[in-house]
Amino acid sequence: MENTKGSQIDPSKPSTADPYYVLRAVLELAVEQASTGKGAERHANGQRFESQPMLEISRMLRTPAGCLYQVMKKSQEAQGMLDNGNPEAAKREILGAINYLAGAYMIIDEV
């Protein structure tokens, strides 16, 4: 499993002490993408995650629907990338979807 910077997380060698190593590794890749990758470059504007437009807009609308729509959109895009033989791009879209799901989770607690 390759992250956005090219280093490897090897799911065939999970930590014996952590039965959730692979899940934790994927979630860490999602955080890395949001904080240093496409999410940070296009959407963050130097703001904390909880203050970024995806969450502020959802707060104004009083619904997580915007975040959930983005999850569906990114999922569809990931499948298209897989169909076109680009699994690395598909994985990046999936990481973005994970971040939008985190945003939806946060909004549910607020509305």
PDB file of N, CA and C in Angstrom:
ATOM      1  N   MET A   1       0.866  -1.158   0.000  1.00  0.00           N
ATOM      2  CA  MET A   1       0.000   0.000   0.000  1.00  0.00           C
ATOM      3  C   MET A   1       0.913   1.222   0.000  1.00  0.00           C
ATOM      4  N   GLU A   2       0.817   2.054  -1.004  1.00  0.00           N
ATOM      5  CA  GLU A   2       1.709   3.199  -1.139  1.00  0.00           C
ATOM      6  C   GLU A   2       0.986   4.462  -0.718  1.00  0.00           C
ATOM      7  N   ASN A   3       1.681   5.312   0.031  1.00  0.00           N
ATOM      8  CA  ASN A   3       1.050   6.558   0.436  1.00  0.00           C
ATOM      9  C   ASN A   3       1.318   7.645  -0.582  1.00  0.00           C
ATOM     10  N   THR A   4       0.821   8.849  -0.309  1.00  0.00           N
ATOM     11  CA  THR A   4       0.915   9.925  -1.282  1.00  0.00           C
ATOM     12  C   THR A   4       2.336  10.417  -1.490  1.00  0.00           C
ATOM     13  N   LYS A   5       3.261  10.072  -0.600  1.00  0.00           N
ATOM     14  CA  LYS A   5       4.652  10.488  -0.766  1.00  0.00           C
ATOM     15  C   LYS A   5       5.531   9.356  -1.285  1.00  0.00           C
ATOM     16  N   GLY A   6       4.925   8.181  -1.510  1.00  0.00           N
ATOM     17  CA  GLY A   6       5.673   7.110  -2.125  1.00  0.00           C
ATOM     18  C   GLY A   6       6.246   6.077  -1.172  1.00  0.00           C
ATOM     19  N   SER A   7       6.140   6.256   0.142  1.00  0.00           N
ATOM     20  CA  SER A   7       6.665   5.239   1.036  1.00  0.00           C
ATOM     21  C   SER A   7       5.672   4.094   1.136  1.00  0.00           C
ATOM     22  N   GLN A   8       6.159   2.962   1.555  1.00  0.00           N
ATOM     23  CA  GLN A   8       5.333   1.761   1.575  1.00  0.00           C
ATOM     24  C   GLN A   8       4.827   1.445   2.972  1.00  0.00           C
ATOM     25  N   ILE A   9       3.607   0.982   3.040  1.00  0.00           N
ATOM     26  CA  ILE A   9       3.048   0.350   4.223  1.00  0.00           C
ATOM     27  C   ILE A   9       2.731  -1.048   3.768  1.00  0.00           C
ATOM     28  N   ASP A  10       3.371  -2.017   4.370  1.00  0.00           N
ATOM     29  CA  ASP A  10       3.249  -3.389   3.906  1.00  0.00           C
ATOM     30  C   ASP A  10       2.191  -4.132   4.706  1.00  0.00           C
ATOM     31  N   PRO A  11       0.983  -4.308   4.139  1.00  0.00           N
ATOM     32  CA  PRO A  11      -0.072  -4.998   4.880  1.00  0.00           C
ATOM     33  C   PRO A  11       0.218  -6.478   5.105  1.00  0.00           C
ATOM     34  N   SER A  12       1.209  -7.029   4.421  1.00  0.00           N
ATOM     35  CA  SER A  12       1.545  -8.433   4.641  1.00  0.00           C
ATOM     36  C   SER A  12       2.431  -8.601   5.871  1.00  0.00           C
ATOM     37  N   LYS A  13       2.892  -7.497   6.439  1.00  0.00           N
ATOM     38  CA  LYS A  13       3.740  -7.543   7.637  1.00  0.00           C
ATOM     39  C   LYS A  13       3.159  -6.669   8.739  1.00  0.00           C
ATOM     40  N   PRO A  14       1.922  -6.950   9.143  1.00  0.00           N
ATOM     41  CA  PRO A  14       1.330  -6.121  10.190  1.00  0.00           C
ATOM     42  C   PRO A  14       2.010  -6.335  11.532  1.00  0.00           C
ATOM     43  N   SER A  15       1.936  -5.336  12.351  1.00  0.00           N
ATOM     44  CA  SER A  15       2.474  -5.425  13.693  1.00  0.00           C
ATOM     45  C   SER A  15       1.691  -6.495  14.457  1.00  0.00           C
ATOM     46  N   THR A  16       2.399  -7.420  15.073  1.00  0.00           N
ATOM     47  CA  THR A  16       1.707  -8.441  15.851  1.00  0.00           C
ATOM     48  C   THR A  16       1.068  -7.842  17.094  1.00  0.00           C
ATOM     49  N   ALA A  17       1.562  -6.705  17.558  1.00  0.00           N
ATOM     50  CA  ALA A  17       1.001  -6.058  18.738  1.00  0.00           C
ATOM     51  C   ALA A  17      -0.264  -5.273  18.411  1.00  0.00           C
ATOM     52  N   ASP A  18      -0.477  -4.957  17.166  1.00  0.00           N
ATOM     53  CA  ASP A  18      -1.623  -4.132  16.777  1.00  0.00           C
ATOM     54  C   ASP A  18      -2.440  -4.854  15.708  1.00  0.00           C
ATOM     55  N   PRO A  19      -3.550  -5.482  16.092  1.00  0.00           N
ATOM     56  CA  PRO A  19      -4.342  -6.204  15.109  1.00  0.00           C
ATOM     57  C   PRO A  19      -5.047  -5.274  14.113  1.00  0.00           C
ATOM     58  N   TYR A  20      -4.981  -3.979  14.336  1.00  0.00           N
ATOM     59  CA  TYR A  20      -5.599  -3.006  13.432  1.00  0.00           C
ATOM     60  C   TYR A  20      -4.544  -2.180  12.695  1.00  0.00           C
ATOM     61  N   TYR A  21      -3.354  -2.726  12.564  1.00  0.00           N
ATOM     62  CA  TYR A  21      -2.248  -2.018  11.912  1.00  0.00           C
ATOM     63  C   TYR A  21      -2.617  -1.524  10.516  1.00  0.00           C
ATOM     64  N   VAL A  22      -3.194  -2.378   9.702  1.00  0.00           N
ATOM     65  CA  VAL A  22      -3.480  -2.009   8.312  1.00  0.00           C
ATOM     66  C   VAL A  22      -4.533  -0.908   8.268  1.00  0.00           C
ATOM     67  N   LEU A  23      -5.590  -1.034   9.056  1.00  0.00           N
ATOM     68  CA  LEU A  23      -6.611   0.016   9.111  1.00  0.00           C
ATOM     69  C   LEU A  23      -5.999   1.328   9.589  1.00  0.00           C
ATOM     70  N   ARG A  24      -5.210   1.255  10.651  1.00  0.00           N
ATOM     71  CA  ARG A  24      -4.568   2.464  11.184  1.00  0.00           C
ATOM     72  C   ARG A  24      -3.665   3.107  10.127  1.00  0.00           C
ATOM     73  N   ALA A  25      -2.965   2.288   9.373  1.00  0.00           N
ATOM     74  CA  ALA A  25      -2.065   2.801   8.342  1.00  0.00           C
ATOM     75  C   ALA A  25      -2.839   3.540   7.255  1.00  0.00           C
ATOM     76  N   VAL A  26      -3.979   2.989   6.828  1.00  0.00           N
ATOM     77  CA  VAL A  26      -4.792   3.650   5.805  1.00  0.00           C
ATOM     78  C   VAL A  26      -5.323   4.979   6.345  1.00  0.00           C
ATOM     79  N   LEU A  27      -5.810   4.969   7.573  1.00  0.00           N
ATOM     80  CA  LEU A  27      -6.331   6.207   8.154  1.00  0.00           C
ATOM     81  C   LEU A  27      -5.231   7.257   8.298  1.00  0.00           C
ATOM     82  N   GLU A  28      -4.038   6.823   8.622  1.00  0.00           N
ATOM     83  CA  GLU A  28      -2.906   7.764   8.699  1.00  0.00           C
ATOM     84  C   GLU A  28      -2.579   8.342   7.321  1.00  0.00           C
ATOM     85  N   LEU A  29      -2.710   7.539   6.280  1.00  0.00           N
ATOM     86  CA  LEU A  29      -2.500   8.049   4.925  1.00  0.00           C
ATOM     87  C   LEU A  29      -3.544   9.116   4.594  1.00  0.00           C
ATOM     88  N   ALA A  30      -4.776   8.909   5.036  1.00  0.00           N
ATOM     89  CA  ALA A  30      -5.831   9.900   4.792  1.00  0.00           C
ATOM     90  C   ALA A  30      -5.508  11.205   5.507  1.00  0.00           C
ATOM     91  N   VAL A  31      -5.039  11.122   6.733  1.00  0.00           N
ATOM     92  CA  VAL A  31      -4.652  12.339   7.473  1.00  0.00           C
ATOM     93  C   VAL A  31      -3.492  13.028   6.767  1.00  0.00           C
ATOM     94  N   GLU A  32      -2.533  12.240   6.315  1.00  0.00           N
ATOM     95  CA  GLU A  32      -1.390  12.822   5.597  1.00  0.00           C
ATOM     96  C   GLU A  32      -1.850  13.544   4.337  1.00  0.00           C
ATOM     97  N   GLN A  33      -2.781  12.926   3.594  1.00  0.00           N
ATOM     98  CA  GLN A  33      -3.270  13.572   2.374  1.00  0.00           C
ATOM     99  C   GLN A  33      -3.971  14.884   2.698  1.00  0.00           C
ATOM    100  N   ALA A  34      -4.790  14.885   3.737  1.00  0.00           N
ATOM    101  CA  ALA A  34      -5.514  16.101   4.103  1.00  0.00           C
ATOM    102  C   ALA A  34      -4.574  17.199   4.581  1.00  0.00           C
ATOM    103  N   SER A  35      -3.526  16.817   5.275  1.00  0.00           N
ATOM    104  CA  SER A  35      -2.654  17.825   5.881  1.00  0.00           C
ATOM    105  C   SER A  35      -1.505  18.274   4.983  1.00  0.00           C
ATOM    106  N   THR A  36      -1.114  17.444   4.026  1.00  0.00           N
ATOM    107  CA  THR A  36       0.029  17.821   3.191  1.00  0.00           C
ATOM    108  C   THR A  36      -0.221  17.643   1.702  1.00  0.00           C
ATOM    109  N   GLY A  37      -1.273  16.941   1.339  1.00  0.00           N
ATOM    110  CA  GLY A  37      -1.505  16.625  -0.068  1.00  0.00           C
ATOM    111  C   GLY A  37      -2.502  17.552  -0.722  1.00  0.00           C
ATOM    112  N   LYS A  38      -3.277  16.973  -1.622  1.00  0.00           N
ATOM    113  CA  LYS A  38      -4.243  17.722  -2.419  1.00  0.00           C
ATOM    114  C   LYS A  38      -5.216  18.520  -1.547  1.00  0.00           C
ATOM    115  N   GLY A  39      -5.678  17.903  -0.474  1.00  0.00           N
ATOM    116  CA  GLY A  39      -6.618  18.596   0.412  1.00  0.00           C
ATOM    117  C   GLY A  39      -6.040  19.875   0.978  1.00  0.00           C
ATOM    118  N   ALA A  40      -4.811  19.799   1.441  1.00  0.00           N
ATOM    119  CA  ALA A  40      -4.162  20.981   2.013  1.00  0.00           C
ATOM    120  C   ALA A  40      -3.901  22.034   0.934  1.00  0.00           C
ATOM    121  N   GLU A  41      -3.503  21.591  -0.243  1.00  0.00           N
ATOM    122  CA  GLU A  41      -3.168  22.522  -1.315  1.00  0.00           C
ATOM    123  C   GLU A  41      -4.394  23.251  -1.860  1.00  0.00           C
ATOM    124  N   ARG A  42      -5.494  22.530  -2.028  1.00  0.00           N
ATOM    125  CA  ARG A  42      -6.658  23.111  -2.692  1.00  0.00           C
ATOM    126  C   ARG A  42      -7.707  23.683  -1.751  1.00  0.00           C
ATOM    127  N   HIS A  43      -7.792  23.163  -0.524  1.00  0.00           N
ATOM    128  CA  HIS A  43      -8.941  23.492   0.297  1.00  0.00           C
ATOM    129  C   HIS A  43      -8.628  24.115   1.652  1.00  0.00           C
ATOM    130  N   ALA A  44      -7.462  23.871   2.199  1.00  0.00           N
ATOM    131  CA  ALA A  44      -7.198  24.243   3.586  1.00  0.00           C
ATOM    132  C   ALA A  44      -7.065  25.748   3.810  1.00  0.00           C
ATOM    133  N   ASN A  45      -6.429  26.448   2.891  1.00  0.00           N
ATOM    134  CA  ASN A  45      -6.171  27.883   3.068  1.00  0.00           C
ATOM    135  C   ASN A  45      -5.529  28.175   4.411  1.00  0.00           C
ATOM    136  N   GLY A  46      -4.684  27.263   4.885  1.00  0.00           N
ATOM    137  CA  GLY A  46      -4.001  27.445   6.158  1.00  0.00           C
ATOM    138  C   GLY A  46      -4.880  27.241   7.379  1.00  0.00           C
ATOM    139  N   GLN A  47      -6.097  26.775   7.183  1.00  0.00           N
ATOM    140  CA  GLN A  47      -7.031  26.602   8.296  1.00  0.00           C
ATOM    141  C   GLN A  47      -6.962  25.191   8.864  1.00  0.00           C
ATOM    142  N   ARG A  48      -7.373  25.083  10.125  1.00  0.00           N
ATOM    143  CA  ARG A  48      -7.498  23.774  10.757  1.00  0.00           C
ATOM    144  C   ARG A  48      -8.561  22.964  10.014  1.00  0.00           C
ATOM    145  N   PHE A  49      -8.479  21.648  10.102  1.00  0.00           N
ATOM    146  CA  PHE A  49      -9.420  20.773   9.398  1.00  0.00           C
ATOM    147  C   PHE A  49     -10.866  21.153   9.704  1.00  0.00           C
ATOM    148  N   GLU A  50     -11.184  21.352  10.969  1.00  0.00           N
ATOM    149  CA  GLU A  50     -12.569  21.622  11.360  1.00  0.00           C
ATOM    150  C   GLU A  50     -13.060  23.004  10.941  1.00  0.00           C
ATOM    151  N   SER A  51     -12.172  23.852  10.427  1.00  0.00           N
ATOM    152  CA  SER A  51     -12.571  25.193   9.977  1.00  0.00           C
ATOM    153  C   SER A  51     -12.533  25.345   8.464  1.00  0.00           C
ATOM    154  N   GLN A  52     -12.267  24.269   7.752  1.00  0.00           N
ATOM    155  CA  GLN A  52     -12.155  24.335   6.303  1.00  0.00           C
ATOM    156  C   GLN A  52     -13.534  24.420   5.650  1.00  0.00           C
ATOM    157  N   PRO A  53     -13.579  24.886   4.403  1.00  0.00           N
ATOM    158  CA  PRO A  53     -14.866  25.106   3.723  1.00  0.00           C
ATOM    159  C   PRO A  53     -15.813  23.912   3.730  1.00  0.00           C
ATOM    160  N   MET A  54     -15.303  22.682   3.569  1.00  0.00           N
ATOM    161  CA  MET A  54     -16.208  21.528   3.535  1.00  0.00           C
ATOM    162  C   MET A  54     -17.041  21.430   4.804  1.00  0.00           C
ATOM    163  N   LEU A  55     -16.472  21.829   5.922  1.00  0.00           N
ATOM    164  CA  LEU A  55     -17.203  21.772   7.184  1.00  0.00           C
ATOM    165  C   LEU A  55     -17.999  23.038   7.434  1.00  0.00           C
ATOM    166  N   GLU A  56     -17.453  24.181   7.084  1.00  0.00           N
ATOM    167  CA  GLU A  56     -18.189  25.435   7.282  1.00  0.00           C
ATOM    168  C   GLU A  56     -19.463  25.468   6.437  1.00  0.00           C
ATOM    169  N   ILE A  57     -19.363  25.008   5.204  1.00  0.00           N
ATOM    170  CA  ILE A  57     -20.548  24.969   4.329  1.00  0.00           C
ATOM    171  C   ILE A  57     -21.575  23.995   4.897  1.00  0.00           C
ATOM    172  N   SER A  58     -21.118  22.840   5.358  1.00  0.00           N
ATOM    173  CA  SER A  58     -22.036  21.874   5.951  1.00  0.00           C
ATOM    174  C   SER A  58     -22.721  22.451   7.186  1.00  0.00           C
ATOM    175  N   ARG A  59     -21.992  23.217   7.976  1.00  0.00           N
ATOM    176  CA  ARG A  59     -22.604  23.857   9.144  1.00  0.00           C
ATOM    177  C   ARG A  59     -23.688  24.846   8.725  1.00  0.00           C
ATOM    178  N   MET A  60     -23.396  25.637   7.695  1.00  0.00           N
ATOM    179  CA  MET A  60     -24.392  26.604   7.224  1.00  0.00           C
ATOM    180  C   MET A  60     -25.649  25.892   6.732  1.00  0.00           C
ATOM    181  N   LEU A  61     -25.475  24.744   6.077  1.00  0.00           N
ATOM    182  CA  LEU A  61     -26.606  23.978   5.553  1.00  0.00           C
ATOM    183  C   LEU A  61     -27.256  23.100   6.624  1.00  0.00           C
ATOM    184  N   ARG A  62     -26.589  22.958   7.749  1.00  0.00           N
ATOM    185  CA  ARG A  62     -27.069  22.127   8.864  1.00  0.00           C
ATOM    186  C   ARG A  62     -27.287  20.669   8.471  1.00  0.00           C
ATOM    187  N   THR A  63     -26.377  20.169   7.644  1.00  0.00           N
ATOM    188  CA  THR A  63     -26.464  18.779   7.195  1.00  0.00           C
ATOM    189  C   THR A  63     -25.088  18.297   6.733  1.00  0.00           C
ATOM    190  N   PRO A  64     -24.806  17.009   6.906  1.00  0.00           N
ATOM    191  CA  PRO A  64     -23.566  16.453   6.364  1.00  0.00           C
ATOM    192  C   PRO A  64     -23.698  16.057   4.890  1.00  0.00           C
ATOM    193  N   ALA A  65     -24.818  16.406   4.253  1.00  0.00           N
ATOM    194  CA  ALA A  65     -25.091  15.931   2.886  1.00  0.00           C
ATOM    195  C   ALA A  65     -23.996  16.321   1.897  1.00  0.00           C
ATOM    196  N   GLY A  66     -23.439  17.505   2.015  1.00  0.00           N
ATOM    197  CA  GLY A  66     -22.381  17.923   1.090  1.00  0.00           C
ATOM    198  C   GLY A  66     -21.168  17.014   1.175  1.00  0.00           C
ATOM    199  N   CYS A  67     -20.757  16.692   2.397  1.00  0.00           N
ATOM    200  CA  CYS A  67     -19.629  15.773   2.588  1.00  0.00           C
ATOM    201  C   CYS A  67     -19.962  14.394   2.041  1.00  0.00           C
ATOM    202  N   LEU A  68     -21.180  13.945   2.296  1.00  0.00           N
ATOM    203  CA  LEU A  68     -21.577  12.615   1.832  1.00  0.00           C
ATOM    204  C   LEU A  68     -21.657  12.548   0.304  1.00  0.00           C
ATOM    205  N   TYR A  69     -22.094  13.637  -0.312  1.00  0.00           N
ATOM    206  CA  TYR A  69     -22.096  13.702  -1.785  1.00  0.00           C
ATOM    207  C   TYR A  69     -20.662  13.552  -2.310  1.00  0.00           C
ATOM    208  N   GLN A  70     -19.725  14.248  -1.673  1.00  0.00           N
ATOM    209  CA  GLN A  70     -18.329  14.174  -2.117  1.00  0.00           C
ATOM    210  C   GLN A  70     -17.782  12.753  -1.974  1.00  0.00           C
ATOM    211  N   VAL A  71     -18.213  12.034  -0.931  1.00  0.00           N
ATOM    212  CA  VAL A  71     -17.793  10.646  -0.763  1.00  0.00           C
ATOM    213  C   VAL A  71     -18.267   9.817  -1.952  1.00  0.00           C
ATOM    214  N   MET A  72     -19.529  10.000  -2.341  1.00  0.00           N
ATOM    215  CA  MET A  72     -20.061   9.250  -3.484  1.00  0.00           C
ATOM    216  C   MET A  72     -19.323   9.627  -4.763  1.00  0.00           C
ATOM    217  N   LYS A  73     -19.060  10.920  -4.957  1.00  0.00           N
ATOM    218  CA  LYS A  73     -18.364  11.393  -6.154  1.00  0.00           C
ATOM    219  C   LYS A  73     -16.958  10.805  -6.216  1.00  0.00           C
ATOM    220  N   LYS A  74     -16.234  10.864  -5.110  1.00  0.00           N
ATOM    221  CA  LYS A  74     -14.871  10.343  -5.091  1.00  0.00           C
ATOM    222  C   LYS A  74     -14.853   8.827  -5.281  1.00  0.00           C
ATOM    223  N   SER A  75     -15.865   8.147  -4.758  1.00  0.00           N
ATOM    224  CA  SER A  75     -15.953   6.697  -4.943  1.00  0.00           C
ATOM    225  C   SER A  75     -16.153   6.352  -6.416  1.00  0.00           C
ATOM    226  N   GLN A  76     -17.022   7.093  -7.077  1.00  0.00           N
ATOM    227  CA  GLN A  76     -17.257   6.872  -8.508  1.00  0.00           C
ATOM    228  C   GLN A  76     -15.984   7.165  -9.301  1.00  0.00           C
ATOM    229  N   GLU A  77     -15.299   8.246  -8.959  1.00  0.00           N
ATOM    230  CA  GLU A  77     -14.053   8.582  -9.658  1.00  0.00           C
ATOM    231  C   GLU A  77     -13.002   7.502  -9.435  1.00  0.00           C
ATOM    232  N   ALA A  78     -12.922   6.970  -8.225  1.00  0.00           N
ATOM    233  CA  ALA A  78     -11.952   5.910  -7.937  1.00  0.00           C
ATOM    234  C   ALA A  78     -12.226   4.683  -8.794  1.00  0.00           C
ATOM    235  N   GLN A  79     -13.502   4.313  -8.929  1.00  0.00           N
ATOM    236  CA  GLN A  79     -13.823   3.157  -9.760  1.00  0.00           C
ATOM    237  C   GLN A  79     -13.429   3.403 -11.213  1.00  0.00           C
ATOM    238  N   GLY A  80     -13.677   4.611 -11.712  1.00  0.00           N
ATOM    239  CA  GLY A  80     -13.275   4.941 -13.071  1.00  0.00           C
ATOM    240  C   GLY A  80     -11.772   4.850 -13.258  1.00  0.00           C
ATOM    241  N   MET A  81     -11.025   5.284 -12.265  1.00  0.00           N
ATOM    242  CA  MET A  81      -9.561   5.198 -12.344  1.00  0.00           C
ATOM    243  C   MET A  81      -9.103   3.743 -12.337  1.00  0.00           C
ATOM    244  N   LEU A  82      -9.758   2.916 -11.530  1.00  0.00           N
ATOM    245  CA  LEU A  82      -9.434   1.481 -11.543  1.00  0.00           C
ATOM    246  C   LEU A  82      -9.737   0.882 -12.906  1.00  0.00           C
ATOM    247  N   ASP A  83     -10.895   1.242 -13.453  1.00  0.00           N
ATOM    248  CA  ASP A  83     -11.280   0.732 -14.768  1.00  0.00           C
ATOM    249  C   ASP A  83     -10.286   1.138 -15.848  1.00  0.00           C
ATOM    250  N   ASN A  84      -9.638   2.292 -15.660  1.00  0.00           N
ATOM    251  CA  ASN A  84      -8.662   2.793 -16.626  1.00  0.00           C
ATOM    252  C   ASN A  84      -7.235   2.377 -16.290  1.00  0.00           C
ATOM    253  N   GLY A  85      -7.087   1.461 -15.331  1.00  0.00           N
ATOM    254  CA  GLY A  85      -5.761   0.936 -15.017  1.00  0.00           C
ATOM    255  C   GLY A  85      -4.895   1.852 -14.178  1.00  0.00           C
ATOM    256  N   ASN A  86      -5.496   2.691 -13.358  1.00  0.00           N
ATOM    257  CA  ASN A  86      -4.721   3.614 -12.538  1.00  0.00           C
ATOM    258  C   ASN A  86      -5.048   3.424 -11.055  1.00  0.00           C
ATOM    259  N   PRO A  87      -4.591   2.318 -10.454  1.00  0.00           N
ATOM    260  CA  PRO A  87      -4.934   2.045  -9.056  1.00  0.00           C
ATOM    261  C   PRO A  87      -4.376   3.058  -8.064  1.00  0.00           C
ATOM    262  N   GLU A  88      -3.219   3.640  -8.353  1.00  0.00           N
ATOM    263  CA  GLU A  88      -2.648   4.625  -7.418  1.00  0.00           C
ATOM    264  C   GLU A  88      -3.527   5.874  -7.340  1.00  0.00           C
ATOM    265  N   ALA A  89      -4.032   6.338  -8.479  1.00  0.00           N
ATOM    266  CA  ALA A  89      -4.943   7.484  -8.468  1.00  0.00           C
ATOM    267  C   ALA A  89      -6.241   7.119  -7.757  1.00  0.00           C
ATOM    268  N   ALA A  90      -6.711   5.900  -7.959  1.00  0.00           N
ATOM    269  CA  ALA A  90      -7.936   5.444  -7.284  1.00  0.00           C
ATOM    270  C   ALA A  90      -7.745   5.465  -5.774  1.00  0.00           C
ATOM    271  N   LYS A  91      -6.593   5.016  -5.309  1.00  0.00           N
ATOM    272  CA  LYS A  91      -6.335   5.022  -3.869  1.00  0.00           C
ATOM    273  C   LYS A  91      -6.312   6.440  -3.318  1.00  0.00           C
ATOM    274  N   ARG A  92      -5.783   7.378  -4.083  1.00  0.00           N
ATOM    275  CA  ARG A  92      -5.788   8.783  -3.623  1.00  0.00           C
ATOM    276  C   ARG A  92      -7.219   9.303  -3.484  1.00  0.00           C
ATOM    277  N   GLU A  93      -8.076   8.950  -4.437  1.00  0.00           N
ATOM    278  CA  GLU A  93      -9.479   9.374  -4.342  1.00  0.00           C
ATOM    279  C   GLU A  93     -10.159   8.754  -3.124  1.00  0.00           C
ATOM    280  N   ILE A  94      -9.839   7.516  -2.844  1.00  0.00           N
ATOM    281  CA  ILE A  94     -10.421   6.844  -1.684  1.00  0.00           C
ATOM    282  C   ILE A  94      -9.968   7.519  -0.393  1.00  0.00           C
ATOM    283  N   LEU A  95      -8.704   7.927  -0.322  1.00  0.00           N
ATOM    284  CA  LEU A  95      -8.241   8.659   0.860  1.00  0.00           C
ATOM    285  C   LEU A  95      -9.021   9.963   1.024  1.00  0.00           C
ATOM    286  N   GLY A  96      -9.291  10.635  -0.087  1.00  0.00           N
ATOM    287  CA  GLY A  96     -10.100  11.850  -0.030  1.00  0.00           C
ATOM    288  C   GLY A  96     -11.501  11.556   0.480  1.00  0.00           C
ATOM    289  N   ALA A  97     -12.077  10.437   0.042  1.00  0.00           N
ATOM    290  CA  ALA A  97     -13.410  10.050   0.504  1.00  0.00           C
ATOM    291  C   ALA A  97     -13.405   9.788   2.010  1.00  0.00           C
ATOM    292  N   ILE A  98     -12.349   9.166   2.503  1.00  0.00           N
ATOM    293  CA  ILE A  98     -12.235   8.934   3.943  1.00  0.00           C
ATOM    294  C   ILE A  98     -12.256  10.262   4.692  1.00  0.00           C
ATOM    295  N   ASN A  99     -11.562  11.252   4.171  1.00  0.00           N
ATOM    296  CA  ASN A  99     -11.539  12.559   4.837  1.00  0.00           C
ATOM    297  C   ASN A  99     -12.905  13.227   4.804  1.00  0.00           C
ATOM    298  N   TYR A 100     -13.626  13.084   3.704  1.00  0.00           N
ATOM    299  CA  TYR A 100     -14.983  13.633   3.661  1.00  0.00           C
ATOM    300  C   TYR A 100     -15.905  12.889   4.629  1.00  0.00           C
ATOM    301  N   LEU A 101     -15.714  11.593   4.789  1.00  0.00           N
ATOM    302  CA  LEU A 101     -16.507  10.849   5.770  1.00  0.00           C
ATOM    303  C   LEU A 101     -16.220  11.347   7.182  1.00  0.00           C
ATOM    304  N   ALA A 102     -14.958  11.654   7.458  1.00  0.00           N
ATOM    305  CA  ALA A 102     -14.624  12.212   8.769  1.00  0.00           C
ATOM    306  C   ALA A 102     -15.346  13.539   8.975  1.00  0.00           C
ATOM    307  N   GLY A 103     -15.397  14.357   7.934  1.00  0.00           N
ATOM    308  CA  GLY A 103     -16.125  15.614   8.024  1.00  0.00           C
ATOM    309  C   GLY A 103     -17.598  15.394   8.292  1.00  0.00           C
ATOM    310  N   ALA A 104     -18.201  14.429   7.610  1.00  0.00           N
ATOM    311  CA  ALA A 104     -19.623  14.115   7.827  1.00  0.00           C
ATOM    312  C   ALA A 104     -19.849  13.662   9.262  1.00  0.00           C
ATOM    313  N   TYR A 105     -18.957  12.861   9.772  1.00  0.00           N
ATOM    314  CA  TYR A 105     -19.045  12.389  11.154  1.00  0.00           C
ATOM    315  C   TYR A 105     -19.055  13.572  12.115  1.00  0.00           C
ATOM    316  N   MET A 106     -18.161  14.522  11.878  1.00  0.00           N
ATOM    317  CA  MET A 106     -18.082  15.697  12.753  1.00  0.00           C
ATOM    318  C   MET A 106     -19.365  16.524  12.689  1.00  0.00           C
ATOM    319  N   ILE A 107     -19.905  16.704  11.506  1.00  0.00           N
ATOM    320  CA  ILE A 107     -21.107  17.515  11.347  1.00  0.00           C
ATOM    321  C   ILE A 107     -22.309  16.857  12.012  1.00  0.00           C
ATOM    322  N   ILE A 108     -22.407  15.548  11.933  1.00  0.00           N
ATOM    323  CA  ILE A 108     -23.524  14.861  12.588  1.00  0.00           C
ATOM    324  C   ILE A 108     -23.555  15.187  14.074  1.00  0.00           C
ATOM    325  N   ASP A 109     -22.402  15.302  14.690  1.00  0.00           N
ATOM    326  CA  ASP A 109     -22.358  15.662  16.104  1.00  0.00           C
ATOM    327  C   ASP A 109     -22.777  17.101  16.362  1.00  0.00           C
ATOM    328  N   GLU A 110     -22.756  17.940  15.339  1.00  0.00           N
ATOM    329  CA  GLU A 110     -23.039  19.368  15.522  1.00  0.00           C
ATOM    330  C   GLU A 110     -24.462  19.776  15.171  1.00  0.00           C
ATOM    331  N   VAL A 111     -25.098  19.039  14.263  1.00  0.00           N
ATOM    332  CA  VAL A 111     -26.435  19.466  13.811  1.00  0.00           C
ATOM    333  C   VAL A 111     -27.546  18.684  14.477  1.00  0.00           C
TER     334      VAL A 111
END
